[in-house]
Structures are given as C-alpha cells and as structure tokens.
Short mmCIF file of C-alpha atoms in Angstrom, two decimals:
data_model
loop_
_atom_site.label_atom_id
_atom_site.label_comp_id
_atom_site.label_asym_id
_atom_site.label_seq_id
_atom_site.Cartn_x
_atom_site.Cartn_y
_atom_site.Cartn_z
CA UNK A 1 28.24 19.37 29.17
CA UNK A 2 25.80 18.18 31.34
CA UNK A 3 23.19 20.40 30.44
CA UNK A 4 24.14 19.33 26.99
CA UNK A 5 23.36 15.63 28.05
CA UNK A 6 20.42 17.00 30.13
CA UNK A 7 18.97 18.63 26.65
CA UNK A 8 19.39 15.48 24.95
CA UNK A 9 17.39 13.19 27.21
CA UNK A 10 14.21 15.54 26.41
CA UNK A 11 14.74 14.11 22.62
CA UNK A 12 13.68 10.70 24.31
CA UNK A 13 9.42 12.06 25.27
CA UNK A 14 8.54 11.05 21.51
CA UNK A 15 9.88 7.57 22.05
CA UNK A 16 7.49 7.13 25.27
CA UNK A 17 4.41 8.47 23.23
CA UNK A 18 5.00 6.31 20.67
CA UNK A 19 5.46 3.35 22.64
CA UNK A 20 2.54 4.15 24.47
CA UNK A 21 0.31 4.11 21.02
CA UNK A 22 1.33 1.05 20.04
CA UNK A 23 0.52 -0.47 23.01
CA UNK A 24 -2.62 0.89 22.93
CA UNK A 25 -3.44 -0.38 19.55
CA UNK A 26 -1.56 -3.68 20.58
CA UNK A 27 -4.32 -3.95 23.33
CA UNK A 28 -7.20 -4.24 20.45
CA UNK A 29 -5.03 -6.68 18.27
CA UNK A 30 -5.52 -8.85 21.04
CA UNK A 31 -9.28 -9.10 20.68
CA UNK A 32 -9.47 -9.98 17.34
CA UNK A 33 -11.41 -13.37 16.67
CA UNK A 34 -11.34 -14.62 13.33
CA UNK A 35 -14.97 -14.40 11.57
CA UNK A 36 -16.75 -17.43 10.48
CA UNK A 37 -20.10 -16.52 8.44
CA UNK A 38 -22.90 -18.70 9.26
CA UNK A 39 -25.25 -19.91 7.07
CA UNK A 40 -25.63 -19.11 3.15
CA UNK A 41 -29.68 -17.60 3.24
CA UNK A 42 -30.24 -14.26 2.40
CA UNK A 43 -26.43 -13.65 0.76
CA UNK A 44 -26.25 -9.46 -0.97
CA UNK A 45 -25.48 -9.03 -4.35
CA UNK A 46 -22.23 -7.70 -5.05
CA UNK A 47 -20.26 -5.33 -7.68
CA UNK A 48 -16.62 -6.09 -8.01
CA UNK A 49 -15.16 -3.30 -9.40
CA UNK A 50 -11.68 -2.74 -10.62
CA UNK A 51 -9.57 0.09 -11.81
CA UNK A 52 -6.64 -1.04 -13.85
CA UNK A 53 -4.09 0.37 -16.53
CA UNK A 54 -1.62 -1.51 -18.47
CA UNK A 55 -2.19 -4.72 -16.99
CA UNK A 56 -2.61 -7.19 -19.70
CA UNK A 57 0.08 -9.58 -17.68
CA UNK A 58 -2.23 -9.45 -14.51
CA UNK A 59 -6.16 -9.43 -15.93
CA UNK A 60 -6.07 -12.58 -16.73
CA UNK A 61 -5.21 -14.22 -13.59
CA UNK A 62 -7.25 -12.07 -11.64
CA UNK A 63 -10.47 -12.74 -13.78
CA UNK A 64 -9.83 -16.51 -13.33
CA UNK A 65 -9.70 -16.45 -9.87
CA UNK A 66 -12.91 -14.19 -9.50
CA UNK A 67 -14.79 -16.92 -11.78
CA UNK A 68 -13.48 -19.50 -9.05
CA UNK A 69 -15.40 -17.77 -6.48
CA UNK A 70 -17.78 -20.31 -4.80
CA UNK A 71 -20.78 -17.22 -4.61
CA UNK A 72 -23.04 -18.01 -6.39
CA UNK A 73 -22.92 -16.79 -9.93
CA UNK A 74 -25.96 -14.99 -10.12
CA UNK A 75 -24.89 -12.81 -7.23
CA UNK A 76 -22.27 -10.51 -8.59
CA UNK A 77 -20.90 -8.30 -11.36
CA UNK A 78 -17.28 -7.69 -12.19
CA UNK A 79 -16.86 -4.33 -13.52
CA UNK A 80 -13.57 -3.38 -15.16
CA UNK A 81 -12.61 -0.08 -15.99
CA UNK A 82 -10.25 0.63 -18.52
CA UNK A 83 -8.14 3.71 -17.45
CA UNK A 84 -6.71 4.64 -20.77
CA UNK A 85 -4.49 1.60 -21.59
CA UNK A 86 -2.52 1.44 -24.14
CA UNK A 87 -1.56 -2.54 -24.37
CA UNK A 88 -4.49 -5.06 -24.92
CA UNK A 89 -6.14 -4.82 -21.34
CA UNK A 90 -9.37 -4.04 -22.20
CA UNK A 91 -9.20 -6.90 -24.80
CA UNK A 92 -8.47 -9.85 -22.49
CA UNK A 93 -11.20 -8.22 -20.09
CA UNK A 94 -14.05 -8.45 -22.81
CA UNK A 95 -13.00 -11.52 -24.00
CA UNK A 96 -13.06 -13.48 -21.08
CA UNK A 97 -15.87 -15.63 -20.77
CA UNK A 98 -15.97 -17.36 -17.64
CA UNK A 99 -17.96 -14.63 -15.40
CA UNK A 100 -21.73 -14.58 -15.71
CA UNK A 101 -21.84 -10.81 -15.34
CA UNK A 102 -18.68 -8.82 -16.79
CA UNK A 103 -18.32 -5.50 -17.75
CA UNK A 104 -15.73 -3.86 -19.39
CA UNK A 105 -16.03 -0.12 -19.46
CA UNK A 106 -13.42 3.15 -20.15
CA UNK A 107 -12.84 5.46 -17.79
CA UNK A 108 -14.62 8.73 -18.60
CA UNK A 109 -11.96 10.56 -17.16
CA UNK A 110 -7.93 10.08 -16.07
CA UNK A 111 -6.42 8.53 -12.77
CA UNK A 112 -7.73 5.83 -10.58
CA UNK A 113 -9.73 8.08 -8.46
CA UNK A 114 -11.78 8.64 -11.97
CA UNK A 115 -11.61 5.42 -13.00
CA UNK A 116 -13.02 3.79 -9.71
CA UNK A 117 -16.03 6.63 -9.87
CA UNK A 118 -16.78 5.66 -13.19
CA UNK A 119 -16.73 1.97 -12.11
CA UNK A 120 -19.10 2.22 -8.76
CA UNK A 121 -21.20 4.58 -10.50
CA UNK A 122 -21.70 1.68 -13.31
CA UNK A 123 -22.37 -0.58 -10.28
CA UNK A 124 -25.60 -2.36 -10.24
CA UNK A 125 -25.56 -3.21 -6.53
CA UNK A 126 -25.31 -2.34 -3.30
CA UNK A 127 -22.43 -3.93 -1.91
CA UNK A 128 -19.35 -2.84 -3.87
CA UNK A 129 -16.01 -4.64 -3.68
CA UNK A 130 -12.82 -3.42 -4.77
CA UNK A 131 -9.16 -5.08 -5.35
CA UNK A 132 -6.28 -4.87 -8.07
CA UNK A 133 -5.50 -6.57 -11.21
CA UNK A 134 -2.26 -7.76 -9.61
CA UNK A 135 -3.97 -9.28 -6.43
CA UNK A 136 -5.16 -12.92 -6.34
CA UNK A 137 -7.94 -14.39 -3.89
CA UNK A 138 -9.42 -17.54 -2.58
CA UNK A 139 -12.61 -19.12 -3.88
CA UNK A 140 -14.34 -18.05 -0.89
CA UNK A 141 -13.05 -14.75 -0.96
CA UNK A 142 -16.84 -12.99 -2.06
CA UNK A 143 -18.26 -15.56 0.65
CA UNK A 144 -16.25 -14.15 3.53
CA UNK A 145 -17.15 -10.59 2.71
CA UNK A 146 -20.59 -10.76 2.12
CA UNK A 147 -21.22 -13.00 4.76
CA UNK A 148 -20.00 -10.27 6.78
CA UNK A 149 -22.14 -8.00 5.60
CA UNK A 150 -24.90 -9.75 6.09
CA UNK A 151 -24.33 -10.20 9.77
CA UNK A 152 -22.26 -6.35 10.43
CA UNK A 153 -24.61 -3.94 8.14
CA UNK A 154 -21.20 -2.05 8.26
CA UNK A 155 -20.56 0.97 5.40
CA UNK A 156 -17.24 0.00 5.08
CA UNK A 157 -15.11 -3.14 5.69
CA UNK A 158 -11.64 -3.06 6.18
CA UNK A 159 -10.24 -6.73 4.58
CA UNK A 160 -6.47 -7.91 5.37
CA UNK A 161 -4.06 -7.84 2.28
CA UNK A 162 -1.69 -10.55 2.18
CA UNK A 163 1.88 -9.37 0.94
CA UNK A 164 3.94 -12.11 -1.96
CA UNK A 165 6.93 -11.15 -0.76
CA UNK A 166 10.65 -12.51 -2.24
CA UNK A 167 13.16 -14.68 -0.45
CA UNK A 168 15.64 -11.93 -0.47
CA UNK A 169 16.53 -9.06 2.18
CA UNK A 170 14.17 -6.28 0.33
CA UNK A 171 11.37 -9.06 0.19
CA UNK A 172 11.81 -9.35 3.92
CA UNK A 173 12.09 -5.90 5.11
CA UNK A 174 9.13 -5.32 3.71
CA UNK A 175 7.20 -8.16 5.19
CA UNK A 176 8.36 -6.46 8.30
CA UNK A 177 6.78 -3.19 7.31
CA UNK A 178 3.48 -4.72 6.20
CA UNK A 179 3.15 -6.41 9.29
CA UNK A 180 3.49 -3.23 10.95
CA UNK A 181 0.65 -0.99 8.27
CA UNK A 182 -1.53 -4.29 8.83
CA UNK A 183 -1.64 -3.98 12.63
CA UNK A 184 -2.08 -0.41 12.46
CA UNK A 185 -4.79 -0.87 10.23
CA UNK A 186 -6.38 -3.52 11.79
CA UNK A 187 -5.81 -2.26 15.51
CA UNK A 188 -7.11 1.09 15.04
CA UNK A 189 -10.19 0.29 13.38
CA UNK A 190 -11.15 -3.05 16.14
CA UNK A 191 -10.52 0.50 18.66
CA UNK A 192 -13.51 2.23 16.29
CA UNK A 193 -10.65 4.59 15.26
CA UNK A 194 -9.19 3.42 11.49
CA UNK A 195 -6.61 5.34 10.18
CA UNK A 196 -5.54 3.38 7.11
CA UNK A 197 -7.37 0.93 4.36
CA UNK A 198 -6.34 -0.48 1.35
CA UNK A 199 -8.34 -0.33 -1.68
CA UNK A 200 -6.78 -3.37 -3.11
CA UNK A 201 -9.17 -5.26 -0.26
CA UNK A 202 -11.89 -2.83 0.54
CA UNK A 203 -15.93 -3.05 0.65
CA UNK A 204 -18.49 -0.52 0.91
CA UNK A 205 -21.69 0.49 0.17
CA UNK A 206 -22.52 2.34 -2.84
CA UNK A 207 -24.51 4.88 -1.29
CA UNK A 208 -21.75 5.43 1.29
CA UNK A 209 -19.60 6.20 -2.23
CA UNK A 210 -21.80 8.18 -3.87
CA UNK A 211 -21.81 10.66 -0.76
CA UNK A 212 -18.29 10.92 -0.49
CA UNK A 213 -16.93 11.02 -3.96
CA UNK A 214 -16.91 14.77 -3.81
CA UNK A 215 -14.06 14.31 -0.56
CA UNK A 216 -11.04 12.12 -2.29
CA UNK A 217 -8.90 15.16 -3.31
CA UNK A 218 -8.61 14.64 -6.95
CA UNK A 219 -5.65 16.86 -7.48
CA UNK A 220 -3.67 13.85 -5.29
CA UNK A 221 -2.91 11.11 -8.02
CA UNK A 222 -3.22 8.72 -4.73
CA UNK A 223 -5.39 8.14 -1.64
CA UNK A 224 -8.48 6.81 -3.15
CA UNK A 225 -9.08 4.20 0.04
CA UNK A 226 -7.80 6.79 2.88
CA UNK A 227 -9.32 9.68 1.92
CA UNK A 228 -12.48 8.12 1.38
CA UNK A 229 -12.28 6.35 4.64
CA UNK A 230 -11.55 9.62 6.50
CA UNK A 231 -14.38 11.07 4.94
CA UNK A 232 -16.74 8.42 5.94
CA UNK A 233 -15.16 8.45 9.74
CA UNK A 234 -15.50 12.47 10.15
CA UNK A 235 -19.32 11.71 8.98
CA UNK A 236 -19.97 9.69 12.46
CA UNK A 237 -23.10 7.64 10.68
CA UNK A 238 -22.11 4.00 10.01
CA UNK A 239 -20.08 1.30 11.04
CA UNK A 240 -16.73 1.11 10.01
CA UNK A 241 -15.34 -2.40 10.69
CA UNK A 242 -11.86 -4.56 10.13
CA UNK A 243 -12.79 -8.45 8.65
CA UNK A 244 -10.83 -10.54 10.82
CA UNK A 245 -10.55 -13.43 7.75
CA UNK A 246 -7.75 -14.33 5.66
CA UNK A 247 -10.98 -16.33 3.42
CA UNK A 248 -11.47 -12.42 2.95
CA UNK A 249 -7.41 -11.70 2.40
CA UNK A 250 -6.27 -10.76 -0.95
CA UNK A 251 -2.51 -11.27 -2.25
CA UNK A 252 -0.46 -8.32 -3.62
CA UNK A 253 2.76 -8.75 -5.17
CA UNK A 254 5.58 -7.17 -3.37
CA UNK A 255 7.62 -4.26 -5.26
CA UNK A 256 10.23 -5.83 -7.02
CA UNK A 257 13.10 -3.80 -5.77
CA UNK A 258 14.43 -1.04 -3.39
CA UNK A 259 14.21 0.95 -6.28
CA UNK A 260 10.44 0.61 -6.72
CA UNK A 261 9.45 0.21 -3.00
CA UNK A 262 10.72 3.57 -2.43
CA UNK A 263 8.48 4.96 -5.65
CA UNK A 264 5.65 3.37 -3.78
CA UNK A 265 6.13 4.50 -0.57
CA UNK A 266 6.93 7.92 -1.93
CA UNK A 267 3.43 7.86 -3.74
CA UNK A 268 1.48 6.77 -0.57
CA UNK A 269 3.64 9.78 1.61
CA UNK A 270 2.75 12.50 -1.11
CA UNK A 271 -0.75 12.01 -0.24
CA UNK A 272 -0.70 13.46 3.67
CA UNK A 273 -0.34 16.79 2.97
CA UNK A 274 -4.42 16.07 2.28
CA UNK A 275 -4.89 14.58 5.69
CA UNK A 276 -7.33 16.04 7.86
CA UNK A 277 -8.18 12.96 10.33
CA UNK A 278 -6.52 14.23 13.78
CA UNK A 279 -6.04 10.91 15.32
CA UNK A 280 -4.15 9.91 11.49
CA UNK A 281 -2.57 13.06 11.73
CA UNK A 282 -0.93 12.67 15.60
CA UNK A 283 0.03 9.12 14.27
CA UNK A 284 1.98 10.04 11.42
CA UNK A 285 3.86 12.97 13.49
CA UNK A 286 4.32 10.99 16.68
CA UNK A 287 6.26 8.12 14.55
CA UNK A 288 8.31 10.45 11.82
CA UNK A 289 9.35 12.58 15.14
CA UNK A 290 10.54 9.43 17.26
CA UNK A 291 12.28 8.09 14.12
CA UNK A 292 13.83 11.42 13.06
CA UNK A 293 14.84 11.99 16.93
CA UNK A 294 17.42 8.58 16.91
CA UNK A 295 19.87 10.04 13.71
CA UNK A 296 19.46 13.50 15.50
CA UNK A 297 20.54 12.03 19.33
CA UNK A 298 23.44 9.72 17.77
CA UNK A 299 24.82 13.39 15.54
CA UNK A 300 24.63 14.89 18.98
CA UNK A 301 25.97 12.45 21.38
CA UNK A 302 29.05 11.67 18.72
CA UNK A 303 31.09 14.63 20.04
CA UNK A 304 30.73 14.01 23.82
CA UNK A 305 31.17 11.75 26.79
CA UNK A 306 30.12 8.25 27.10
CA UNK A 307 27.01 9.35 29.22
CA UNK A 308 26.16 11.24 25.60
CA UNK A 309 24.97 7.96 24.05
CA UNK A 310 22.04 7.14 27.17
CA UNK A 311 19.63 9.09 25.85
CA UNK A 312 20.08 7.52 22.39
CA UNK A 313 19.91 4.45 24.09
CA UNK A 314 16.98 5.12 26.34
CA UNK A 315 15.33 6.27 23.38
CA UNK A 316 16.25 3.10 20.97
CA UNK A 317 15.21 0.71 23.36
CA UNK A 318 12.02 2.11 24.01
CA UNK A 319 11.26 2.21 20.25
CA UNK A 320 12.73 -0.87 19.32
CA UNK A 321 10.63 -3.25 22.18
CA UNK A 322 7.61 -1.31 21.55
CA UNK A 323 8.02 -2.24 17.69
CA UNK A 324 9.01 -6.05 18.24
CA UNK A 325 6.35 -6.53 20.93
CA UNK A 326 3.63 -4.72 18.59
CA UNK A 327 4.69 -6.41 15.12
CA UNK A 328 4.94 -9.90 17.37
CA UNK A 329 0.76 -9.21 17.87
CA UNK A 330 0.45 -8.32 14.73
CA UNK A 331 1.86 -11.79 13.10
CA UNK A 332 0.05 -13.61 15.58
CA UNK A 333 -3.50 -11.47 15.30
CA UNK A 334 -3.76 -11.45 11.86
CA UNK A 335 -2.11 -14.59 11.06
CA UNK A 336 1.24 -13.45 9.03
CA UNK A 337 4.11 -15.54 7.91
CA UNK A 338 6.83 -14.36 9.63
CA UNK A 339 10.04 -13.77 7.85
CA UNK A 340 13.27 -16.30 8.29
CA UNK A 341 15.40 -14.89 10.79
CA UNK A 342 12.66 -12.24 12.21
CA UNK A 343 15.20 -10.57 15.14
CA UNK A 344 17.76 -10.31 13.18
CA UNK A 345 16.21 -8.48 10.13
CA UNK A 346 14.12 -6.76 12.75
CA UNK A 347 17.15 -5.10 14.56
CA UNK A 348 18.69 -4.84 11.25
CA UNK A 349 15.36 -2.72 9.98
CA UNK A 350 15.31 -0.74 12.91
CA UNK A 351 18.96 1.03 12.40
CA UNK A 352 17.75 1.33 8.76
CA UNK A 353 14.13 2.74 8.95
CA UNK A 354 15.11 6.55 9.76
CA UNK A 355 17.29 6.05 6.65
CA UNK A 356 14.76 4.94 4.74
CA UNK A 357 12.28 7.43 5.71
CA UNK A 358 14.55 10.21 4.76
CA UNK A 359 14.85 8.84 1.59
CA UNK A 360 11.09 8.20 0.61
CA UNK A 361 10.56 11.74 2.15
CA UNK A 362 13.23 13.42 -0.18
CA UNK A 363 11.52 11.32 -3.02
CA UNK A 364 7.95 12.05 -2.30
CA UNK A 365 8.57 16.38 -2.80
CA UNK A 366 6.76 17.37 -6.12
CA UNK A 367 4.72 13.79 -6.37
CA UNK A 368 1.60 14.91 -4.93
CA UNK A 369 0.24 14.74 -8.39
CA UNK A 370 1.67 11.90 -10.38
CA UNK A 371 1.06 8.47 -10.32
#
C-alpha cells in the first residue's frame, strides 16, 4: 500500500510544471502598460478584411460600427468576402453606404481560410486588419491599431478580444476560461514567445500574408490565426507584438449554450494535431496531462487509506492557486470584468474542467475537417 501511495505522489510532477509556467507567463502579465498612440501625423492605410457566411443578422451592425471609426475616411478599405452564403449577406454588404471604400467580393474558393486569402489578396494596403461579422468595436478601434503600427513596425499584432458573456452559470464559466486564453495569449507573446491569436482581432502586414499563405493547413477547416502565427514565429524575421489597448479590443458574442461552447471548443482542439510550435506544443501537453492526472489520482486513491487522497490533494492545490493567482493577473493586466461570485465559480470550474475537457476531446475526433 504504501508503494501504492508512493506511485501516486509521482502523478503530482505535472502539477509543479504547470504551476511553474504560469507563473512564468504571470511574470510578463505584470509588465504590461496600456498603449497610448501619440500624435495623428503620418497614420498607414489600412484594409479591413472580413470573412463571413450566413450572417445577414450580424453585417449590419458590424458595418455601422466600422463607419463610426474616427480614422479618417480616406484611410481604409473594408473588404467583405462572401463565403458562399446562402441568406442575403452579400446584399446588406453592397448596399450599405456609409463606408467610403467597401468591397464586397465572393470567395473564389470554400472555408474561411479561402475566403480570408481571397480577401487580403484583394487588399489594397499594407496594413491588413481582420475581425468577425459578429464582433463590435469602438470608434477608435482603427486609431489604436494603426497608431501602433506606426510606432512598433511589428508584422503582426496580437489585439485583446473582449468576451459578451450572459448572466447565467455557462456565461460565467466561460468568462473564466477567456480570462485564462487571454493571459496566455497576451503573456506569452509580452515574453516574445506567442502561442495563441485570434483572428477575430488580429493585424498584419500583407506581405507577411502573402509569404505564409502556403503554411495554414487547408485540409483543417480551422486555425487560420494560429497557424499563421506559428508560421510567422518559426520564420524569426519580424516583430510579433500583443496591443496592450482595450481602444484596440473587439467584442465577441459568447456561445449561447453548453451545447455550442463545446462545438466550439471542439473545432479549435481539432486543429492541434497541425501544431508544430514546440513551446505551443509543451503547453498544450503540460496542461491536458495535469488536468487528466486529478480524475486519474481521485479513481486511484478511492479504494485506499486516507493518506490515498494527499497526493490528489497536493496535486489540486498546486493547480488550483496557480490558476486563481494567474487568472487574478490576467483580469487585472488586461482589464477584464470579473464574473459575480469569481471564487466560487472558480472552485466550482476547477472540479469541472477535466470533465469538460474529456468531453470537447471525445467531440473533437473526426472534426479536423468541418467547420
């Protein structure tokens, strides 16, 4: 029995790396300084480009608050890209009238990957800026990021996403795990190492685009942002940077039940069988391992002694403080609502995540291709 218990405590070493990463990327959460842009001489011209599909209910607000912008007019394109739609999309989109420079064009192919090609090769300029036809901005949104630009020269910019998420328990679980992708984003790329981006708030230069288009993995109906980033990383040329501005923040929508946050997360988890970043790679092990380990160490300690259960304990509370501590920098660093009752959803979401990642696991086999 005791070399039973013995065994178990060596189930507890993935806890301790795993705390020891997010500390890590804690550290550089701490050095983020929000980004003013001085000045409004010499601003880049910018292509907004947007891949959408069936979203008649969401064009229209998007393509009001994009003529809201306070850039000045003259300054940037919106290109749509039709992928195939089969409601009136591409009709609201050419029939708007309140942006200077709009283009509405069909994708020449199928699947966002195509569609966002299609769009950035349409692209008249070199800054290109990308979000979704359900996300919503400020007026200064184009300000924030081109003022960036201006000042970084970065290839890529890495811009927060906001999540809209519901009063209700799904609504704040997930604000929970945003927080969480957010600081992981945000951390690892102020450490020069990005792992994640999110195309719904992502800018880039065309020419950067152009040389990695080949890289996305086109037979995954996902990963547009990541693989593209991952591509541009293993290339070692330009600056890769995180905008430390909620003026540069997009809103997305969050899914409107378990149901479809599982779906989601499923599609986003069918995509790393095409990672080949080794720092994204040791992430995504290092935290299904610890979470796998706690279900596997409470199966094993059921049968024995009291003394059983440490090593699932040892190995909970080292998970569960580095995960409060690290989402705590992350609301404060990038300046997240946190939900009602955070501690006791958090605790909650920790007994529930290794569930949950089962689940969207068991759901992602056989997506790898469909949207």
């Amino acid at each position: 029995m005791a070399q039973g218990v013995l065994m178990l405590w060596l189930f507890t070493i993935p806890a301790v790396f795993y705390a020891s990463i997010l500390l890590y990327i804690s550290g550089y959460l701490k050095k983020i300084a929000p980004f003013t842009a001085a000045g409004a001489s010499d601003l880049p011209s910018v292509s907004v480009v947007i891949a959408c599909r069936n979203e008649e209910k969401n064009i229209p607000g998007l393509l009001n608050a994009l003529a809201a912008q306070n850039y000045p007019r003259h300054l940037f394109e919106v290109i749509i890209v039709d992928d195939n739609s089969s409601d009136a999309t591409p009709v609201l989109a050419g029939e708007f009238k309140g942006i200077l420079n709009l283009k509405v064009i069909r994708n020449s192919g199928r699947g966002k990957k195509a569609a966002l090609s299609c769009g950035v090769g349409s692209a008249s300029f070199p800054l290109v800026v990308t979000t979704d036809a359900d996300c919503r901005m400020s007026p200064a949104w184009l300000s924030a990021i081109a003022g960036f630009f201006r000042e970084e020269k970065p290839e890529m910019i890495i811009c927060p996403v906001n999540l809209a998420a519901p009063p209700r328990l799904t609504g704040a679980f997930q604000q929970i795990e945003w927080a969480a992708l957010q600081g992981i984003t945000a951390g690892t790329a102020v450490a020069g190492n990005p792992v994640m981006c999110n195309g719904a708030g992502l800018a880039f230069t065309r020419d950067a685009y152009m040389r990695h288009s080949g890289n996305m993995q086109s037979h995954l109906a996902s990963g547009d942002d990541v693989f593209f980033l991952h591509s541009l990383k293993r290339e070692n040329k330009g600056k890769i940077l995180w905008l430390p501005s909620q003026e540069a923040a997009v809103t997305t929508p969050a899914a409107s039940s378990l149901r479809s946050l599982v779906g989601q997360r499923a599609r986003w988890v069918s995509k790393s069988g095409g990672y080949r970043d080794p720092f994204t790679i040791m992430l995504a092990i290092v935290t299904f391992v610890t979470n796998m380990s706690l279900p596997f160490l409470f199966a094993a300690a059921v049968p024995g002694n009291a003394f059983s259960f440490l090593p699932l304990a040892a190995a909970f509370a080292v998970k569960t403080s580095a995960d409060f501590y690290f989402l705590k920098q992350s609301f404060s660093s990038l300046r997240l609502p946190e939900p009602v009752n955070f501690a006791g959803l958090f605790f909650l979401s920790e007994i529930l995540y290794p569930i949950y990642i089962i689940i969207v696991l068991l759901k992602s086999i056989g997506r790898s291709g469909k949207w």
